[in-house]
Amino acid sequence: MKREIEQNLIKRACNGDKEAFSEIYFSLKDSIFGFAFRMINKRGIAEEITQEVFIFFIENSDKYDFEKGNLFSFLCGVARNKILNHLKKSGTRLESNNFESERFENFANNHSPFRNLLNKEFSAKIEECMAELSPLQREVLLLRELEDLPYEEIAEITETSVGVVKGRLFRARRTLAKELTPYVKSEEVLYEVHTS
Amino acid sequence: MKCIQVREKLEAFSDDEIGFSERENIASHLANCESCGSEFEGLKSLSKAMKNTLPMSASASLDAKVFEAFESHNAVATAVVTEEKQEKIGWFGIPKLAFAAALLLLAMFSGFAFQLGRMSVGNVQENLAEKDRKSVEENKSKSSEFVVTNKTDSEEKEKKVETKIVEVPVIKERIIKIPVVQEKIVTRTIYVDRNQKVNKPNLSGKDNLALNNSVKDGEFLTQTNLKDFQPVTEIKPKISKEK
């Protein structure tokens, strides 16, 4: 979303324009929810956090500073604080076995049974490896890989420096590469065999 | 570029977080070096795999909750705005701001009227003072004339004596401001010897005066008396005449 359009929408939403708010909401809710869900790995809590984030925006939309960054970064920062608070309170790490079956439904559509099986296995492996990462490494990796955010923006959201972001990203990728490289290669080969 | 240098910047290269010149150098190295190239491909495929598998969407129930919250917040906000509007309208339906402005105007007008009144009283006083001054001056001029006429009378009596015109300076009265003399408090310390048993002196009236008069140098006494040192409170202004 372009900056000017976003500003205009936010102003309108501040004045109670439902249409403007819904445009903002539908453009950002999946990203916020995805981030929360990958961090906590529980749909219910992730939805709660997403809801809280948007309610926070509704109540404090007039306090949002356009110059400090785009709205997604702002809301992502709010979501991050809530996620870390939840993790601190629960004192639990992500469990690799605690997957919910519904996340695989996305991949079950429009693919052959073989492809679906492959995707399921691969995504399960990715989930497992993500669970191995510390929350701080995980958040950096998610913001980079899923949202394509630049290092600077990630540093702003995570309240660190670009150097720290680079370091966390490097370590997270090393950990994932160790586990996933064989799968990635085999998946590519299998995919090529299957499609040919 | 060497392989170590390229490996250090490989992630930044794949994330598009590197300068243009360096980017070209790394790209040319990757085209020639097989091991660095395969590492770069690994990074890219990992990133691609994550992008393909991880995204997901929230349920529709979340949308309903969020929009409900939005609606309720708007309802509260509009209620607050109407309350604020009602608060702004004060007693007898007059807006508070207008009422305050009217009060301010009234205060300003009354102040102006008071100032006008003071000015008129001052003018009257000035006129009176001027009249007094004129009458005094007239009296003086009469007295000076009297002096002159006296001299002429004496000349007439002594006809042979040459007449002289004597200029008599006009005596002007001038009011001199005398500064108020400040009160001066003088204290006297009386030392009493602690070793000797002395009854507490009666500080009221003549006894106290007698005690103070009886004090000698070197004696230890402990009392102050200010009653003898009355401050000068009334000083009458003196009018001096300037020659």
mmCIF file of N, CA, C and O in Angstrom, chain B residues 20-107:
data_model
loop_
_atom_site.group_PDB
_atom_site.id
_atom_site.type_symbol
_atom_site.label_atom_id
_atom_site.label_comp_id
_atom_site.label_asym_id
_atom_site.label_seq_id
_atom_site.Cartn_x
_atom_site.Cartn_y
_atom_site.Cartn_z
ATOM 1 N N PHE B 20 25.264 -1.368 -5.126
ATOM 2 C CA PHE B 20 25.255 -1.777 -6.536
ATOM 3 C C PHE B 20 26.602 -2.346 -6.977
ATOM 4 O O PHE B 20 26.674 -3.405 -7.625
ATOM 5 N N SER B 21 27.690 -1.657 -6.615
ATOM 6 C CA SER B 21 29.023 -2.085 -7.084
ATOM 7 C C SER B 21 29.385 -3.453 -6.490
ATOM 8 O O SER B 21 29.885 -4.339 -7.210
ATOM 9 N N GLU B 22 29.102 -3.606 -5.219
ATOM 10 C CA GLU B 22 29.403 -4.885 -4.555
ATOM 11 C C GLU B 22 28.533 -6.004 -5.132
ATOM 12 O O GLU B 22 28.974 -7.142 -5.271
ATOM 13 N N ARG B 23 27.348 -5.630 -5.445
ATOM 14 C CA ARG B 23 26.393 -6.602 -5.994
ATOM 15 C C ARG B 23 26.939 -7.197 -7.303
ATOM 16 O O ARG B 23 26.878 -8.404 -7.536
ATOM 17 N N GLU B 24 27.473 -6.326 -8.125
ATOM 18 C CA GLU B 24 28.030 -6.787 -9.409
ATOM 19 C C GLU B 24 29.217 -7.717 -9.192
ATOM 20 O O GLU B 24 29.347 -8.755 -9.864
ATOM 21 N N ASN B 25 30.084 -7.339 -8.231
ATOM 22 C CA ASN B 25 31.267 -8.166 -7.935
ATOM 23 C C ASN B 25 30.859 -9.561 -7.463
ATOM 24 O O ASN B 25 31.420 -10.574 -7.916
ATOM 25 N N ILE B 26 29.879 -9.588 -6.548
ATOM 26 C CA ILE B 26 29.438 -10.887 -6.003
ATOM 27 C C ILE B 26 28.764 -11.719 -7.098
ATOM 28 O O ILE B 26 28.992 -12.933 -7.210
ATOM 29 N N ALA B 27 27.983 -11.066 -7.917
ATOM 30 C CA ALA B 27 27.292 -11.792 -9.002
ATOM 31 C C ALA B 27 28.305 -12.426 -9.954
ATOM 32 O O ALA B 27 28.131 -13.591 -10.373
ATOM 33 N N SER B 28 29.348 -11.678 -10.274
ATOM 34 C CA SER B 28 30.363 -12.226 -11.193
ATOM 35 C C SER B 28 31.105 -13.386 -10.532
ATOM 36 O O SER B 28 31.428 -14.387 -11.184
ATOM 37 N N HIS B 29 31.328 -13.272 -9.195
ATOM 38 C CA HIS B 29 32.004 -14.366 -8.465
ATOM 39 C C HIS B 29 31.117 -15.621 -8.444
ATOM 40 O O HIS B 29 31.605 -16.743 -8.665
ATOM 41 N N LEU B 30 29.852 -15.422 -8.213
ATOM 42 C CA LEU B 30 28.925 -16.560 -8.140
ATOM 43 C C LEU B 30 28.815 -17.282 -9.501
ATOM 44 O O LEU B 30 28.620 -18.500 -9.562
ATOM 45 N N ALA B 31 28.945 -16.506 -10.528
ATOM 46 C CA ALA B 31 28.870 -17.109 -11.880
ATOM 47 C C ALA B 31 30.063 -18.016 -12.135
ATOM 48 O O ALA B 31 29.952 -19.035 -12.840
ATOM 49 N N ASN B 32 31.205 -17.694 -11.519
ATOM 50 C CA ASN B 32 32.426 -18.469 -11.764
ATOM 51 C C ASN B 32 32.674 -19.550 -10.707
ATOM 52 O O ASN B 32 33.203 -20.605 -11.025
ATOM 53 N N CYS B 33 32.296 -19.262 -9.442
ATOM 54 C CA CYS B 33 32.602 -20.194 -8.343
ATOM 55 C C CYS B 33 31.410 -21.144 -8.108
ATOM 56 O O CYS B 33 30.303 -20.691 -7.802
ATOM 57 N N GLU B 34 31.681 -22.432 -8.203
ATOM 58 C CA GLU B 34 30.600 -23.424 -8.105
ATOM 59 C C GLU B 34 30.100 -23.581 -6.666
ATOM 60 O O GLU B 34 28.887 -23.641 -6.423
ATOM 61 N N SER B 35 31.024 -23.646 -5.722
ATOM 62 C CA SER B 35 30.617 -23.876 -4.320
ATOM 63 C C SER B 35 29.815 -22.696 -3.771
ATOM 64 O O SER B 35 28.787 -22.879 -3.102
ATOM 65 N N CYS B 36 30.276 -21.475 -4.068
ATOM 66 C CA CYS B 36 29.533 -20.278 -3.615
ATOM 67 C C CYS B 36 28.176 -20.216 -4.306
ATOM 68 O O CYS B 36 27.167 -19.844 -3.691
ATOM 69 N N GLY B 37 28.173 -20.587 -5.561
ATOM 70 C CA GLY B 37 26.928 -20.588 -6.336
ATOM 71 C C GLY B 37 25.912 -21.546 -5.749
ATOM 72 O O GLY B 37 24.725 -21.211 -5.613
ATOM 73 N N SER B 38 26.378 -22.737 -5.374
ATOM 74 C CA SER B 38 25.445 -23.736 -4.815
ATOM 75 C C SER B 38 24.912 -23.269 -3.453
ATOM 76 O O SER B 38 23.747 -23.499 -3.122
ATOM 77 N N GLU B 39 25.766 -22.613 -2.673
ATOM 78 C CA GLU B 39 25.314 -22.082 -1.379
ATOM 79 C C GLU B 39 24.242 -21.015 -1.586
ATOM 80 O O GLU B 39 23.239 -20.979 -0.850
ATOM 81 N N PHE B 40 24.465 -20.180 -2.548
ATOM 82 C CA PHE B 40 23.492 -19.127 -2.853
ATOM 83 C C PHE B 40 22.154 -19.739 -3.302
ATOM 84 O O PHE B 40 21.083 -19.297 -2.880
ATOM 85 N N GLU B 41 22.253 -20.771 -4.106
ATOM 86 C CA GLU B 41 21.037 -21.445 -4.581
ATOM 87 C C GLU B 41 20.287 -22.068 -3.396
ATOM 88 O O GLU B 41 19.045 -22.038 -3.347
ATOM 89 N N GLY B 42 21.058 -22.639 -2.473
ATOM 90 C CA GLY B 42 20.456 -23.233 -1.263
ATOM 91 C C GLY B 42 19.677 -22.203 -0.462
ATOM 92 O O GLY B 42 18.550 -22.446 -0.024
ATOM 93 N N LEU B 43 20.298 -21.041 -0.309
ATOM 94 C CA LEU B 43 19.628 -19.945 0.423
ATOM 95 C C LEU B 43 18.334 -19.537 -0.270
ATOM 96 O O LEU B 43 17.301 -19.339 0.376
ATOM 97 N N LYS B 44 18.423 -19.404 -1.560
ATOM 98 C CA LYS B 44 17.248 -18.956 -2.327
ATOM 99 C C LYS B 44 16.114 -19.968 -2.250
ATOM 100 O O LYS B 44 14.953 -19.606 -2.070
ATOM 101 N N SER B 45 16.484 -21.234 -2.395
ATOM 102 C CA SER B 45 15.436 -22.270 -2.376
ATOM 103 C C SER B 45 14.811 -22.392 -0.986
ATOM 104 O O SER B 45 13.603 -22.623 -0.861
ATOM 105 N N LEU B 46 15.609 -22.202 0.047
ATOM 106 C CA LEU B 46 15.077 -22.238 1.419
ATOM 107 C C LEU B 46 14.067 -21.113 1.627
ATOM 108 O O LEU B 46 12.969 -21.326 2.172
ATOM 109 N N SER B 47 14.451 -19.947 1.178
ATOM 110 C CA SER B 47 13.569 -18.786 1.309
ATOM 111 C C SER B 47 12.274 -19.001 0.527
ATOM 112 O O SER B 47 11.183 -18.687 1.019
ATOM 113 N N LYS B 48 12.424 -19.568 -0.653
ATOM 114 C CA LYS B 48 11.256 -19.830 -1.504
ATOM 115 C C LYS B 48 10.320 -20.838 -0.827
ATOM 116 O O LYS B 48 9.091 -20.662 -0.819
ATOM 117 N N ALA B 49 10.936 -21.872 -0.264
ATOM 118 C CA ALA B 49 10.139 -22.919 0.393
ATOM 119 C C ALA B 49 9.371 -22.350 1.575
ATOM 120 O O ALA B 49 8.192 -22.678 1.789
ATOM 121 N N MET B 50 10.021 -21.477 2.327
ATOM 122 C CA MET B 50 9.338 -20.876 3.485
ATOM 123 C C MET B 50 8.183 -19.985 3.037
ATOM 124 O O MET B 50 7.119 -19.974 3.648
ATOM 125 N N LYS B 51 8.416 -19.241 1.992
ATOM 126 C CA LYS B 51 7.358 -18.353 1.489
ATOM 127 C C LYS B 51 6.162 -19.154 0.993
ATOM 128 O O LYS B 51 5.018 -18.713 1.098
ATOM 129 N N ASN B 52 6.450 -20.312 0.441
ATOM 130 C CA ASN B 52 5.356 -21.132 -0.096
ATOM 131 C C ASN B 52 4.570 -21.853 0.992
ATOM 132 O O ASN B 52 3.382 -22.088 0.847
ATOM 133 N N THR B 53 5.233 -22.219 2.066
ATOM 134 C CA THR B 53 4.571 -23.060 3.063
ATOM 135 C C THR B 53 3.994 -22.290 4.248
ATOM 136 O O THR B 53 2.964 -22.674 4.787
ATOM 137 N N LEU B 54 4.654 -21.221 4.641
ATOM 138 C CA LEU B 54 4.260 -20.592 5.908
ATOM 139 C C LEU B 54 3.030 -19.680 5.885
ATOM 140 O O LEU B 54 2.335 -19.613 6.894
ATOM 141 N N PRO B 55 2.743 -18.931 4.811
ATOM 142 C CA PRO B 55 1.619 -17.990 4.920
ATOM 143 C C PRO B 55 0.289 -18.671 5.218
ATOM 144 O O PRO B 55 0.052 -19.798 4.774
ATOM 145 N N MET B 56 -0.547 -17.978 5.932
ATOM 146 C CA MET B 56 -1.872 -18.521 6.260
ATOM 147 C C MET B 56 -2.837 -17.387 6.602
ATOM 148 O O MET B 56 -2.402 -16.263 6.845
ATOM 149 N N SER B 57 -4.107 -17.675 6.637
ATOM 150 C CA SER B 57 -5.100 -16.604 6.863
ATOM 151 C C SER B 57 -5.880 -16.847 8.152
ATOM 152 O O SER B 57 -6.036 -17.987 8.600
ATOM 153 N N ALA B 58 -6.401 -15.753 8.683
ATOM 154 C CA ALA B 58 -7.178 -15.836 9.921
ATOM 155 C C ALA B 58 -8.621 -16.233 9.607
ATOM 156 O O ALA B 58 -9.063 -16.139 8.452
ATOM 157 N N SER B 59 -9.328 -16.646 10.639
ATOM 158 C CA SER B 59 -10.713 -17.095 10.424
ATOM 159 C C SER B 59 -11.666 -15.901 10.301
ATOM 160 O O SER B 59 -11.324 -14.769 10.662
ATOM 161 N N ALA B 60 -12.842 -16.171 9.834
ATOM 162 C CA ALA B 60 -13.840 -15.109 9.631
ATOM 163 C C ALA B 60 -14.379 -14.585 10.961
ATOM 164 O O ALA B 60 -14.828 -13.430 11.030
ATOM 165 N N SER B 61 -14.330 -15.409 11.984
ATOM 166 C CA SER B 61 -14.841 -14.956 13.288
ATOM 167 C C SER B 61 -14.018 -13.776 13.828
ATOM 168 O O SER B 61 -14.549 -12.906 14.526
ATOM 169 N N LEU B 62 -12.749 -13.774 13.469
ATOM 170 C CA LEU B 62 -11.871 -12.664 13.889
ATOM 171 C C LEU B 62 -12.357 -11.348 13.270
ATOM 172 O O LEU B 62 -12.413 -10.319 13.964
ATOM 173 N N ASP B 63 -12.722 -11.426 11.989
ATOM 174 C CA ASP B 63 -13.205 -10.220 11.302
ATOM 175 C C ASP B 63 -14.418 -9.650 12.032
ATOM 176 O O ASP B 63 -14.506 -8.436 12.267
ATOM 177 N N ALA B 64 -15.337 -10.541 12.364
ATOM 178 C CA ALA B 64 -16.572 -10.105 13.032
ATOM 179 C C ALA B 64 -16.252 -9.419 14.356
ATOM 180 O O ALA B 64 -16.812 -8.353 14.658
ATOM 181 N N LYS B 65 -15.346 -10.002 15.110
ATOM 182 C CA LYS B 65 -14.987 -9.428 16.429
ATOM 183 C C LYS B 65 -14.370 -8.041 16.266
ATOM 184 O O LYS B 65 -14.697 -7.101 17.006
ATOM 185 N N VAL B 66 -13.447 -7.944 15.309
ATOM 186 C CA VAL B 66 -12.742 -6.670 15.125
ATOM 187 C C VAL B 66 -13.711 -5.578 14.667
ATOM 188 O O VAL B 66 -13.685 -4.449 15.184
ATOM 189 N N PHE B 67 -14.601 -5.926 13.736
ATOM 190 C CA PHE B 67 -15.548 -4.916 13.252
ATOM 191 C C PHE B 67 -16.553 -4.516 14.328
ATOM 192 O O PHE B 67 -16.982 -3.363 14.388
ATOM 193 N N GLU B 68 -16.892 -5.483 15.149
ATOM 194 C CA GLU B 68 -17.782 -5.177 16.288
ATOM 195 C C GLU B 68 -17.103 -4.155 17.216
ATOM 196 O O GLU B 68 -17.733 -3.191 17.664
ATOM 197 N N ALA B 69 -15.816 -4.401 17.471
ATOM 198 C CA ALA B 69 -15.056 -3.476 18.326
ATOM 199 C C ALA B 69 -14.993 -2.093 17.694
ATOM 200 O O ALA B 69 -15.119 -1.071 18.384
ATOM 201 N N PHE B 70 -14.809 -2.061 16.384
ATOM 202 C CA PHE B 70 -14.746 -0.779 15.659
ATOM 203 C C PHE B 70 -16.067 -0.013 15.797
ATOM 204 O O PHE B 70 -16.076 1.194 16.074
ATOM 205 N N GLU B 71 -17.164 -0.745 15.612
ATOM 206 C CA GLU B 71 -18.492 -0.119 15.703
ATOM 207 C C GLU B 71 -18.738 0.442 17.109
ATOM 208 O O GLU B 71 -19.202 1.579 17.271
ATOM 209 N N SER B 72 -18.437 -0.388 18.106
ATOM 210 C CA SER B 72 -18.686 0.045 19.492
ATOM 211 C C SER B 72 -17.817 1.254 19.847
ATOM 212 O O SER B 72 -18.275 2.174 20.532
ATOM 213 N N HIS B 73 -16.575 1.245 19.369
ATOM 214 C CA HIS B 73 -15.679 2.384 19.637
ATOM 215 C C HIS B 73 -16.220 3.651 18.994
ATOM 216 O O HIS B 73 -16.209 4.739 19.603
ATOM 217 N N ASN B 74 -16.732 3.515 17.784
ATOM 218 C CA ASN B 74 -17.312 4.671 17.097
ATOM 219 C C ASN B 74 -18.530 5.201 17.846
ATOM 220 O O ASN B 74 -18.719 6.414 17.965
ATOM 221 N N ALA B 75 -19.351 4.266 18.329
ATOM 222 C CA ALA B 75 -20.559 4.661 19.067
ATOM 223 C C ALA B 75 -20.173 5.438 20.326
ATOM 224 O O ALA B 75 -20.753 6.485 20.629
ATOM 225 N N VAL B 76 -19.172 4.932 21.031
ATOM 226 C CA VAL B 76 -18.696 5.608 22.256
ATOM 227 C C VAL B 76 -18.138 6.979 21.908
ATOM 228 O O VAL B 76 -18.408 7.968 22.600
ATOM 229 N N ALA B 77 -17.362 7.034 20.823
ATOM 230 C CA ALA B 77 -16.734 8.305 20.424
ATOM 231 C C ALA B 77 -17.800 9.345 20.092
ATOM 232 O O ALA B 77 -17.693 10.507 20.505
ATOM 233 N N THR B 78 -18.845 8.938 19.376
ATOM 234 C CA THR B 78 -19.902 9.900 19.020
ATOM 235 C C THR B 78 -20.653 10.363 20.266
ATOM 236 O O THR B 78 -21.017 11.535 20.385
ATOM 237 N N ALA B 79 -20.860 9.416 21.214
ATOM 238 C CA ALA B 79 -21.536 9.762 22.472
ATOM 239 C C ALA B 79 -20.712 10.787 23.251
ATOM 240 O O ALA B 79 -21.256 11.759 23.786
ATOM 241 N N VAL B 80 -19.413 10.580 23.276
ATOM 242 C CA VAL B 80 -18.518 11.509 23.983
ATOM 243 C C VAL B 80 -18.575 12.892 23.345
ATOM 244 O O VAL B 80 -18.628 13.910 24.033
ATOM 245 N N VAL B 81 -18.594 12.917 22.012
ATOM 246 C CA VAL B 81 -18.632 14.202 21.289
ATOM 247 C C VAL B 81 -19.917 14.954 21.624
ATOM 248 O O VAL B 81 -19.893 16.163 21.897
ATOM 249 N N THR B 82 -21.064 14.240 21.639
ATOM 250 C CA THR B 82 -22.335 14.911 21.948
ATOM 251 C C THR B 82 -22.346 15.422 23.394
ATOM 252 O O THR B 82 -22.839 16.514 23.667
ATOM 253 N N GLU B 83 -21.769 14.616 24.299
ATOM 254 C CA GLU B 83 -21.684 15.051 25.707
ATOM 255 C C GLU B 83 -20.853 16.320 25.836
ATOM 256 O O GLU B 83 -21.207 17.247 26.558
ATOM 257 N N GLU B 84 -19.743 16.332 25.106
ATOM 258 C CA GLU B 84 -18.875 17.519 25.146
ATOM 259 C C GLU B 84 -19.620 18.745 24.640
ATOM 260 O O GLU B 84 -19.488 19.838 25.173
ATOM 261 N N LYS B 85 -20.420 18.532 23.583
ATOM 262 C CA LYS B 85 -21.190 19.652 23.029
ATOM 263 C C LYS B 85 -22.188 20.169 24.057
ATOM 264 O O LYS B 85 -22.384 21.365 24.223
ATOM 265 N N GLN B 86 -22.826 19.197 24.747
ATOM 266 C CA GLN B 86 -23.810 19.596 25.767
ATOM 267 C C GLN B 86 -23.142 20.340 26.910
ATOM 268 O O GLN B 86 -23.691 21.285 27.471
ATOM 269 N N GLU B 87 -21.936 19.891 27.245
ATOM 270 C CA GLU B 87 -21.215 20.556 28.338
ATOM 271 C C GLU B 87 -20.858 21.983 27.975
ATOM 272 O O GLU B 87 -20.840 22.880 28.814
ATOM 273 N N LYS B 88 -20.577 22.173 26.696
ATOM 274 C CA LYS B 88 -20.178 23.516 26.260
ATOM 275 C C LYS B 88 -21.314 24.513 26.441
ATOM 276 O O LYS B 88 -21.100 25.691 26.653
ATOM 277 N N ILE B 89 -22.590 24.028 26.297
ATOM 278 C CA ILE B 89 -23.746 24.911 26.497
ATOM 279 C C ILE B 89 -24.022 24.974 27.998
ATOM 280 O O ILE B 89 -24.377 23.984 28.626
ATOM 281 N N GLY B 90 -23.852 26.146 28.594
ATOM 282 C CA GLY B 90 -23.918 26.282 30.055
ATOM 283 C C GLY B 90 -25.286 26.698 30.554
ATOM 284 O O GLY B 90 -26.305 26.245 30.040
ATOM 285 N N TRP B 91 -25.356 27.631 31.520
ATOM 286 C CA TRP B 91 -26.594 28.045 32.158
ATOM 287 C C TRP B 91 -27.502 28.781 31.177
ATOM 288 O O TRP B 91 -27.046 29.555 30.352
ATOM 289 N N PHE B 92 -28.774 28.578 31.314
ATOM 290 C CA PHE B 92 -29.826 29.227 30.529
ATOM 291 C C PHE B 92 -29.589 29.085 29.024
ATOM 292 O O PHE B 92 -29.949 29.947 28.232
ATOM 293 N N GLY B 93 -28.903 27.984 28.656
ATOM 294 C CA GLY B 93 -28.704 27.747 27.230
ATOM 295 C C GLY B 93 -27.673 28.657 26.578
ATOM 296 O O GLY B 93 -27.514 28.664 25.371
ATOM 297 N N ILE B 94 -26.974 29.458 27.415
ATOM 298 C CA ILE B 94 -25.940 30.334 26.844
ATOM 299 C C ILE B 94 -24.643 29.524 26.759
ATOM 300 O O ILE B 94 -24.250 28.903 27.745
ATOM 301 N N PRO B 95 -23.989 29.527 25.647
ATOM 302 C CA PRO B 95 -22.714 28.808 25.579
ATOM 303 C C PRO B 95 -21.710 29.383 26.571
ATOM 304 O O PRO B 95 -21.675 30.600 26.768
ATOM 305 N N LYS B 96 -20.944 28.493 27.171
ATOM 306 C CA LYS B 96 -20.021 28.925 28.232
ATOM 307 C C LYS B 96 -19.016 29.952 27.723
ATOM 308 O O LYS B 96 -18.636 30.881 28.430
ATOM 309 N N LEU B 97 -18.599 29.740 26.496
ATOM 310 C CA LEU B 97 -17.587 30.636 25.936
ATOM 311 C C LEU B 97 -18.144 32.056 25.800
ATOM 312 O O LEU B 97 -17.482 33.034 26.159
ATOM 313 N N ALA B 98 -19.376 32.139 25.322
ATOM 314 C CA ALA B 98 -20.013 33.441 25.157
ATOM 315 C C ALA B 98 -20.210 34.108 26.511
ATOM 316 O O ALA B 98 -20.010 35.321 26.658
ATOM 317 N N PHE B 99 -20.588 33.300 27.490
ATOM 318 C CA PHE B 99 -20.795 33.813 28.835
ATOM 319 C C PHE B 99 -19.488 34.382 29.406
ATOM 320 O O PHE B 99 -19.461 35.480 29.976
ATOM 321 N N ALA B 100 -18.419 33.645 29.198
ATOM 322 C CA ALA B 100 -17.110 34.091 29.682
ATOM 323 C C ALA B 100 -16.698 35.381 28.991
ATOM 324 O O ALA B 100 -16.179 36.304 29.623
ATOM 325 N N ALA B 101 -16.961 35.461 27.692
ATOM 326 C CA ALA B 101 -16.608 36.666 26.926
ATOM 327 C C ALA B 101 -17.392 37.867 27.451
ATOM 328 O O ALA B 101 -16.838 38.966 27.596
ATOM 329 N N ALA B 102 -18.678 37.658 27.747
ATOM 330 C CA ALA B 102 -19.516 38.746 28.264
ATOM 331 C C ALA B 102 -18.992 39.228 29.615
ATOM 332 O O ALA B 102 -18.920 40.437 29.867
ATOM 333 N N LEU B 103 -18.610 38.277 30.461
ATOM 334 C CA LEU B 103 -18.070 38.627 31.781
ATOM 335 C C LEU B 103 -16.804 39.461 31.637
ATOM 336 O O LEU B 103 -16.611 40.466 32.341
ATOM 337 N N LEU B 104 -15.965 39.028 30.718
ATOM 338 C CA LEU B 104 -14.698 39.720 30.482
ATOM 339 C C LEU B 104 -14.957 41.160 30.018
ATOM 340 O O LEU B 104 -14.327 42.106 30.505
ATOM 341 N N LEU B 105 -15.904 41.315 29.101
ATOM 342 C CA LEU B 105 -16.255 42.643 28.600
ATOM 343 C C LEU B 105 -16.767 43.536 29.724
ATOM 344 O O LEU B 105 -16.399 44.714 29.829
ATOM 345 N N LEU B 106 -17.617 42.955 30.568
ATOM 346 C CA LEU B 106 -18.185 43.691 31.698
ATOM 347 C C LEU B 106 -17.084 44.185 32.632
ATOM 348 O O LEU B 106 -17.071 45.355 33.058
ATOM 349 N N ALA B 107 -16.127 43.277 32.916
ATOM 350 C CA ALA B 107 -15.014 43.625 33.803
ATOM 351 C C ALA B 107 -14.180 44.745 33.202
ATOM 352 O O ALA B 107 -13.789 45.701 33.881
#
